[in-house]
XYZ file of C-alpha atoms in Angstrom:
151
model
C 125.212 101.474 117.069
C 122.158 102.564 115.231
C 118.572 103.030 117.489
C 117.475 101.195 114.597
C 118.839 98.070 115.383
C 116.759 97.642 118.563
C 113.502 98.528 117.268
C 114.448 96.503 113.520
C 114.643 93.133 116.221
C 112.079 94.804 118.078
C 109.750 94.540 115.101
C 111.136 91.053 113.890
C 110.044 89.209 117.339
C 106.770 90.618 117.399
C 105.709 90.014 114.130
C 107.111 87.002 114.134
C 105.396 86.574 117.553
C 101.753 87.661 115.785
C 101.983 86.621 112.271
C 102.920 82.319 114.023
C 99.507 83.425 116.538
C 97.488 83.667 112.864
C 97.828 80.043 111.111
C 94.491 79.993 110.408
C 94.085 83.522 108.721
C 95.676 83.463 104.598
C 97.497 86.208 104.856
C 100.812 87.836 106.676
C 100.694 91.447 106.899
C 98.805 94.991 106.591
C 97.007 94.710 109.222
C 97.470 97.437 110.320
C 96.096 98.435 107.347
C 92.931 96.578 107.190
C 92.506 97.747 110.808
C 92.076 101.609 109.601
C 89.874 100.632 107.098
C 87.343 99.439 108.841
C 87.855 102.236 111.535
C 87.117 103.969 108.367
C 83.384 102.492 107.876
C 83.442 103.519 104.199
C 84.201 107.012 104.092
C 87.896 106.658 104.374
C 89.881 107.193 100.931
C 93.628 105.136 100.082
C 94.751 108.665 99.863
C 93.655 109.559 104.178
C 94.943 105.980 105.133
C 98.467 106.214 103.218
C 99.063 109.580 105.232
C 97.495 107.899 108.433
C 100.001 105.390 108.462
C 102.875 107.413 106.801
C 102.576 104.973 104.408
C 103.958 105.911 100.196
C 100.611 105.564 97.534
C 102.950 103.727 95.613
C 103.191 101.019 98.531
C 99.370 101.286 99.427
C 98.444 100.803 96.516
C 99.862 97.461 96.426
C 98.775 96.383 99.422
C 95.001 97.543 98.739
C 95.944 95.398 95.662
C 96.418 92.683 97.931
C 93.837 92.688 99.789
C 91.630 93.229 97.566
C 92.598 89.923 95.522
C 92.332 88.279 99.306
C 89.013 89.433 99.214
C 89.067 91.522 102.730
C 88.245 95.181 100.960
C 86.562 96.790 97.853
C 87.210 100.079 96.357
C 84.128 102.442 95.754
C 84.614 105.756 94.089
C 84.289 108.614 96.510
C 81.234 110.131 95.551
C 82.749 114.185 96.834
C 85.769 113.171 94.482
C 85.851 110.563 91.581
C 89.556 110.998 91.309
C 89.588 109.471 94.803
C 88.647 105.576 96.188
C 87.297 104.789 99.643
C 88.262 101.698 101.199
C 86.058 99.304 102.673
C 85.821 95.133 104.245
C 84.462 93.090 102.788
C 82.290 90.474 105.023
C 85.489 87.953 104.535
C 87.527 90.639 106.447
C 85.131 90.825 109.159
C 85.105 87.510 110.441
C 89.198 87.231 110.485
C 90.017 91.389 111.930
C 88.183 89.368 115.496
C 91.595 86.844 115.564
C 93.776 89.970 114.236
C 92.409 92.309 116.665
C 92.618 88.836 120.027
C 96.422 88.222 118.722
C 97.104 92.460 118.696
C 96.105 92.387 122.359
C 97.481 89.036 123.144
C 101.568 89.955 121.588
C 101.004 93.275 122.973
C 99.579 91.815 126.074
C 102.921 89.908 126.325
C 105.103 92.205 124.909
C 104.433 94.258 128.518
C 104.483 91.856 130.750
C 106.317 92.604 133.943
C 105.554 96.922 133.549
C 103.045 98.410 135.255
C 100.809 101.577 133.864
C 103.251 104.394 134.742
C 105.926 102.080 132.758
C 103.019 101.726 129.875
C 102.675 105.382 129.597
C 106.208 106.431 130.072
C 106.743 104.108 127.198
C 104.476 105.215 124.698
C 105.616 108.637 125.396
C 109.493 107.962 124.848
C 108.587 105.910 122.265
C 106.371 109.621 121.139
C 109.750 111.546 121.683
C 111.187 110.096 119.541
C 109.136 110.100 116.512
C 109.118 113.777 117.102
C 112.714 114.073 117.119
C 112.517 112.179 113.925
C 110.400 113.626 111.808
C 112.505 117.021 111.843
C 115.003 115.318 110.963
C 115.380 115.503 106.312
C 114.627 111.825 105.474
C 114.771 109.307 102.488
C 112.253 106.735 101.908
C 112.572 103.747 102.964
C 110.841 100.126 102.339
C 110.422 97.518 104.544
C 108.521 94.318 104.237
C 107.470 92.124 107.305
C 107.155 88.968 105.179
C 106.406 85.702 106.943
C 109.547 83.228 105.734
C 107.758 79.622 104.504
C 109.529 77.066 106.315
């Protein structure tokens, strides 16, 4: 069985639980992008966030379009490079980010329940090693789109 099958199942379960706990939030994806933009404090460019999160440029533009239409981010011209845009979160995002971060914290807490500190450290260490190993292989670009299925 491909290792990816277990990871895909885990990812679907994780995002299903996370989005379920965010019922009052009017978007259901791209939480990591929004958090990265917040951490950039208006200094991160689109390209930097894409590289940071391992997202291709075309997908990043689409994600940013969604977040912009939702009123969660704004793009500002980069004063150092007019071809680039810096990203900032809006006041609306400032209100929703604590809910998102809390939902992530609670989902992570539940997912790792029953693991002691050593187990958690080993878990993250193994994930990092698997990532490094796979990073050495030639890869095709693939897209995974986790979108809430309407009931």
